[in-house]
XYZ file of C-alpha atoms in Angstrom:
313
model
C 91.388 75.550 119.389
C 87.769 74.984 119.119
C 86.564 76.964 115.584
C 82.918 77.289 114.261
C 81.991 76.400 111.140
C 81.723 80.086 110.145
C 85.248 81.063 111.269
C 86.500 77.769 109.137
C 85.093 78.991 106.114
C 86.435 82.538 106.648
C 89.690 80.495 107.001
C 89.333 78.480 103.828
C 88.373 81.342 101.442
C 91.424 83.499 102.809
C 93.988 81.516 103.710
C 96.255 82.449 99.831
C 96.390 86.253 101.174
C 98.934 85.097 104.019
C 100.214 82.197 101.923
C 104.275 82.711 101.037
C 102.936 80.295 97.907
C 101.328 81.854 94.471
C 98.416 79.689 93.979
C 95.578 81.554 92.583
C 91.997 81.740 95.003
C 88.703 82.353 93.258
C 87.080 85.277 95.402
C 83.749 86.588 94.097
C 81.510 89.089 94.827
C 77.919 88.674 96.019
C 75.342 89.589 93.058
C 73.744 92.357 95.442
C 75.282 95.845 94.597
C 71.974 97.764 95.796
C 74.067 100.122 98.592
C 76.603 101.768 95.302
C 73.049 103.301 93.754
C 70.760 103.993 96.728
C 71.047 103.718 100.688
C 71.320 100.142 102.201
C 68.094 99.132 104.522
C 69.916 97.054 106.684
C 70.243 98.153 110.228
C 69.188 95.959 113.071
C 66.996 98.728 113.745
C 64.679 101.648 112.373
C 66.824 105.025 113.119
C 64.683 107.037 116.165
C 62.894 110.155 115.254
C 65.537 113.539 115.617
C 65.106 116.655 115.450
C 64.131 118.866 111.776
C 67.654 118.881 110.654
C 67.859 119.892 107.256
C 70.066 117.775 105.149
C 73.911 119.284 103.731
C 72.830 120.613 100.347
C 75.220 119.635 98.194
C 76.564 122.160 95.515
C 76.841 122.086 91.805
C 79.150 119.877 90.174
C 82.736 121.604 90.039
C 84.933 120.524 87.052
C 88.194 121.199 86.370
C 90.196 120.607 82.907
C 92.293 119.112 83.811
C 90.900 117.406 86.680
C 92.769 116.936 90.024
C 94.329 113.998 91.084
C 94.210 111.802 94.142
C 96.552 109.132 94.557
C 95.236 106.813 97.568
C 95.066 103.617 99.084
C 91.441 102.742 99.359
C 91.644 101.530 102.970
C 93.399 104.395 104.411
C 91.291 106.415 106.679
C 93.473 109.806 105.640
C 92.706 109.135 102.016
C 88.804 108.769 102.500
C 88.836 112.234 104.271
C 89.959 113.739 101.170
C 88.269 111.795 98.866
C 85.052 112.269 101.152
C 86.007 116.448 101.109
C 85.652 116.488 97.243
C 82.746 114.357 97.056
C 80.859 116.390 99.615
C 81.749 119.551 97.572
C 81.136 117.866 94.266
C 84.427 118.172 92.953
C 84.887 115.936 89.836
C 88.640 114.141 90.291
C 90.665 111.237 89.138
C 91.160 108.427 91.703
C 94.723 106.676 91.731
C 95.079 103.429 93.893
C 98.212 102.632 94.557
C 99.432 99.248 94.971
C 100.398 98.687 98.631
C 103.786 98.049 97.688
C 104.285 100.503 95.067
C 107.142 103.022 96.408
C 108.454 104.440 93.052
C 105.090 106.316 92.548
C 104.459 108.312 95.533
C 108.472 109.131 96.085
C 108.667 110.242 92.489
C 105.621 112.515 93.820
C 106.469 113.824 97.175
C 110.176 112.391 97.725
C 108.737 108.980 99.989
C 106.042 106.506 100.288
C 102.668 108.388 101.564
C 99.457 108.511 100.813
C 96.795 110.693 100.435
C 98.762 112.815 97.451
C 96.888 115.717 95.385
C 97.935 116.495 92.557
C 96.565 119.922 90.470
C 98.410 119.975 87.241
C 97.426 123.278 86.115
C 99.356 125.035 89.315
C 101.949 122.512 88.960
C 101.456 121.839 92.594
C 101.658 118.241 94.854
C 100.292 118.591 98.048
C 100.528 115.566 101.032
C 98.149 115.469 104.773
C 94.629 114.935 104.324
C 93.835 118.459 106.239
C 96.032 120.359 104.579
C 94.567 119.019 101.432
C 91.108 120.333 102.328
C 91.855 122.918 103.421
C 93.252 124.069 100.038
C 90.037 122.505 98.146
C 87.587 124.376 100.864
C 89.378 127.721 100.451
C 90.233 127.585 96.606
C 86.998 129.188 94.871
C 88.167 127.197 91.984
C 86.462 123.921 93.847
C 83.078 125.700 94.458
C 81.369 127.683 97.615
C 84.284 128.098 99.767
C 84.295 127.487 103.526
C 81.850 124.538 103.422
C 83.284 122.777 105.723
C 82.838 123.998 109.178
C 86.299 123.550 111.544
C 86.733 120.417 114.113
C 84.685 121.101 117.477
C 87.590 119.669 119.166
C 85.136 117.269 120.957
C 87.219 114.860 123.548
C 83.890 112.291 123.794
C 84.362 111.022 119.820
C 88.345 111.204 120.355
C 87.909 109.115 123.346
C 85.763 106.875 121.539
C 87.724 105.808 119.135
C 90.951 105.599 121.317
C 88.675 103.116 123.352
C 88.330 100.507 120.346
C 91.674 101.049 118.468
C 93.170 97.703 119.403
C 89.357 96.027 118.846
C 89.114 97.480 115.458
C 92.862 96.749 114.524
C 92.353 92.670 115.230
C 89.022 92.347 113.757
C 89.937 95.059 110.186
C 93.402 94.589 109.601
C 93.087 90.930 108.079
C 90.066 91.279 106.421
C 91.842 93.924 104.805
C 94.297 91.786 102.815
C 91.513 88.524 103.426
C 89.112 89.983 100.820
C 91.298 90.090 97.816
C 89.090 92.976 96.530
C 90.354 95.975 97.620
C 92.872 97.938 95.227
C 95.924 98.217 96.907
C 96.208 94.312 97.882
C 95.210 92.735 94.490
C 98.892 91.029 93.978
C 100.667 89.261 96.603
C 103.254 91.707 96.834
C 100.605 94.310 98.221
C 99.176 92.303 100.487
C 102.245 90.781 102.323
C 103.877 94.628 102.056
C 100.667 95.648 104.191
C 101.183 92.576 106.585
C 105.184 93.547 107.009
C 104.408 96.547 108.303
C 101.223 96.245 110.323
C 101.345 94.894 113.837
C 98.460 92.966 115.004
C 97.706 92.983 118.599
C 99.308 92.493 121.306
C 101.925 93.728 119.500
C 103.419 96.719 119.020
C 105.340 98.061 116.394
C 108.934 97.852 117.503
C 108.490 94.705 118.603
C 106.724 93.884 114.952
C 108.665 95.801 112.646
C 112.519 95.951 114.650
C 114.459 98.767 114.779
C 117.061 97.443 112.322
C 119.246 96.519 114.808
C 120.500 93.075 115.293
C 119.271 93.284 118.776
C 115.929 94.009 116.933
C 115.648 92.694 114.297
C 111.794 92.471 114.078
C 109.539 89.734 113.928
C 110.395 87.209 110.475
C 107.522 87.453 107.940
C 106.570 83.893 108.137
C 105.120 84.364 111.824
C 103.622 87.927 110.756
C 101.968 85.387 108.045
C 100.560 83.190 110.566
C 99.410 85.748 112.875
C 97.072 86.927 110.772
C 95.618 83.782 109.135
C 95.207 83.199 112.870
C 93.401 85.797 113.243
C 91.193 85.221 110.375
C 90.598 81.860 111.545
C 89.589 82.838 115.132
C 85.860 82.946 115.929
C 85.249 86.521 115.930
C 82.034 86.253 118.033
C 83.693 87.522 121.295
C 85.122 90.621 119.651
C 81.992 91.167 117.375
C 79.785 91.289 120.212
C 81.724 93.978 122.657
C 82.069 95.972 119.023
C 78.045 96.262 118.566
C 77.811 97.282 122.431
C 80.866 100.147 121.278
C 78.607 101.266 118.706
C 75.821 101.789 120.984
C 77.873 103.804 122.791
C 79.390 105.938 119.754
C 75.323 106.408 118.170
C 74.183 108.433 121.643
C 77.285 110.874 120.797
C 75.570 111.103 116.980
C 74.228 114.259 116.982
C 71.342 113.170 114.163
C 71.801 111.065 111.079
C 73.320 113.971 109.033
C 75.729 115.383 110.763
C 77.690 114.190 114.052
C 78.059 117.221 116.053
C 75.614 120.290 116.528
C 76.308 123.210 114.041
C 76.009 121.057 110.951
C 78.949 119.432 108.320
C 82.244 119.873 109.640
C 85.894 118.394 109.798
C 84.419 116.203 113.187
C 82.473 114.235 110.397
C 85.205 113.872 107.765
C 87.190 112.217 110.483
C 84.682 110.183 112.158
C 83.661 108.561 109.137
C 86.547 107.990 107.518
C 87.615 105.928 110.180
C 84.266 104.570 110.527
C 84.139 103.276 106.917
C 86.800 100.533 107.610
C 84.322 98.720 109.964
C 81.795 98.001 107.482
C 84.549 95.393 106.271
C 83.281 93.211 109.486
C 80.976 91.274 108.903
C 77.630 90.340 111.156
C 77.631 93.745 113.121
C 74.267 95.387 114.932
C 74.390 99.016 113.991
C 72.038 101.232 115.779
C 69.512 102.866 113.475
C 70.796 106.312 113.760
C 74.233 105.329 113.213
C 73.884 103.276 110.366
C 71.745 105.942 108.583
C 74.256 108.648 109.250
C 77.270 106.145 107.508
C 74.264 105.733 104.776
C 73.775 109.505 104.460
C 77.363 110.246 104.678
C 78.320 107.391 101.848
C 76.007 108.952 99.501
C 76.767 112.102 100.182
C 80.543 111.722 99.440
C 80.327 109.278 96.895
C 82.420 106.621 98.635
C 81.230 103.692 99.053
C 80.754 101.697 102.162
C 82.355 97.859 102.655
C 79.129 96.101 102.909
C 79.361 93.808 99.785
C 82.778 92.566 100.675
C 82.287 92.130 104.356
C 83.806 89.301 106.235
């Protein structure tokens, strides 16, 4: 297998989060941290003129005592939609990564391992589903102006979308998840391979990844799931990178301006879109259209969740 130079040093500086072995790796991050206090200037190109769309205007700062709880896993696209709901409403709250193979905490919680989890201590309540959770937060006067948030537009285009590059985004995200060493919920070992156990890369699918736990099916052993992905790390990503940047071409003439992705202004379309849309900022050497990358800017900000830029591989 032919491998640039680029993919070999991917290879190198990763290899220890699919390694069975516990030698310690060195990752560090680069010295620019611009994008956490202002908007990164990146894009391959200048976003085109829209439309005078006003801005959301974000409300005053809500805080409770005590303060809410939201126990997450920072990759998870469910968790950023609620912790992208409070920061768009201002919503002062304690963030709790979980380790990814940490079961005790969210079954002592909610009775199994799940994440997002909200916890309000002064209604003794624990609440699990991202929607449901916003829902609460957007109806509860307690968390602000109420009804912020308009409903989903049901729009098929953006669902189809994102059908389209499911297996694209699952080969190129999925091992720079656990490659980085940076995010939360794969800082040990443990986390990482727990994440790897249970997450197929393609072609595969799940049963044929995970078993049935049968011994007819008993599921693929854990050193190939190893290898698979430090293959995949190690693959030039070039191929894939390229038909992603022509996807995202696609997805920024569905962007209905840089604040907001469908007509009608902030709503549950843009909690989900970005959520999901967050996890590709882990990739490394991506084109974003102007317009797109200033709406993930915008929406980053906005929130108060940052983007993957400084980590990217």
């Amino acid at each position: 297998m032919k491998l640039s130079a680029f993919s070999l040093s991917l290879f190198a500086a990763s290899a220890s989060a699919f390694s069975l072995s516990a030698t310690p790796v060195r990752t560090a991050m680069t010295s620019s941290s611009t994008s956490l206090f202002s908007s990164p200037t990146d894009s391959s190109t200048p976003p085109p003129s829209s439309p005078s769309i006003a801005p959301f205007a974000k409300p005053p700062r809500t805080i409770l005592d005590p303060l809410p709880t939201v126990y997450v896993y920072d990759h998870c696209p469910f968790c950023v939609r609620v912790r992208l709901a409070l920061g768009i409403k201002n919503v002062k709250h304690l963030l709790h990564f979980l380790a990814n193979d940490d079961v005790a905490t969210p079954t002592s919680l909610v009775g199994k391992k799940i994440a997002p989890i909200f916890q309000l201590p002064q209604d003794d309540l624990v609440m699990m589903e991202s929607l449901d959770i916003i829902a609460k937060i957007d109806a509860d006067p307690r968390f602000g102006p109420t009804e912020l948030i308009a409903p989903a537009s049901g729009r098929k285009d953006i669902k189809a979308w994102q059908k389209s590059v499911q297996t694209l985004l699952r080969t190129l995200q999925r091992p720079r998840y656990v490659a980085t060493g940076l995010l939360p919920e794969f800082q040990q070992l443990d986390g990482r391979h727990a994440f790897i156990k249970n997450h197929q890369l393609p072609p595969y699918d799940k049963p044929e990844w995970k078993g049935d736990g049968s011994p007819e099916n008993p599921g693929m052993d854990m050193e190939t799931k190893l290898q698979l992905y430090a293959e995949a790390m190690a693959s030039d990503p070039t191929p894939l990178i390229e038909d992603l940047n022509a996807r995202l071409i696609e997805l920024e003439d569905m962007l209905y301006c840089e604040h907001y992705c469908s007509e009608g202004g902030l709503s549950l379309d843009d909690i989900d879109l970005w959520a999901r849309l967050r996890s590709i900022t882990i990739i490394k050497e991506l084109r974003w259209p102007g317009k797109l990358r200033a709406y993930m800017d915008n929406m980053s900000a906005l929130g108060d969740v940052p983007l993957y830029d400084e980590m990217a591989l």
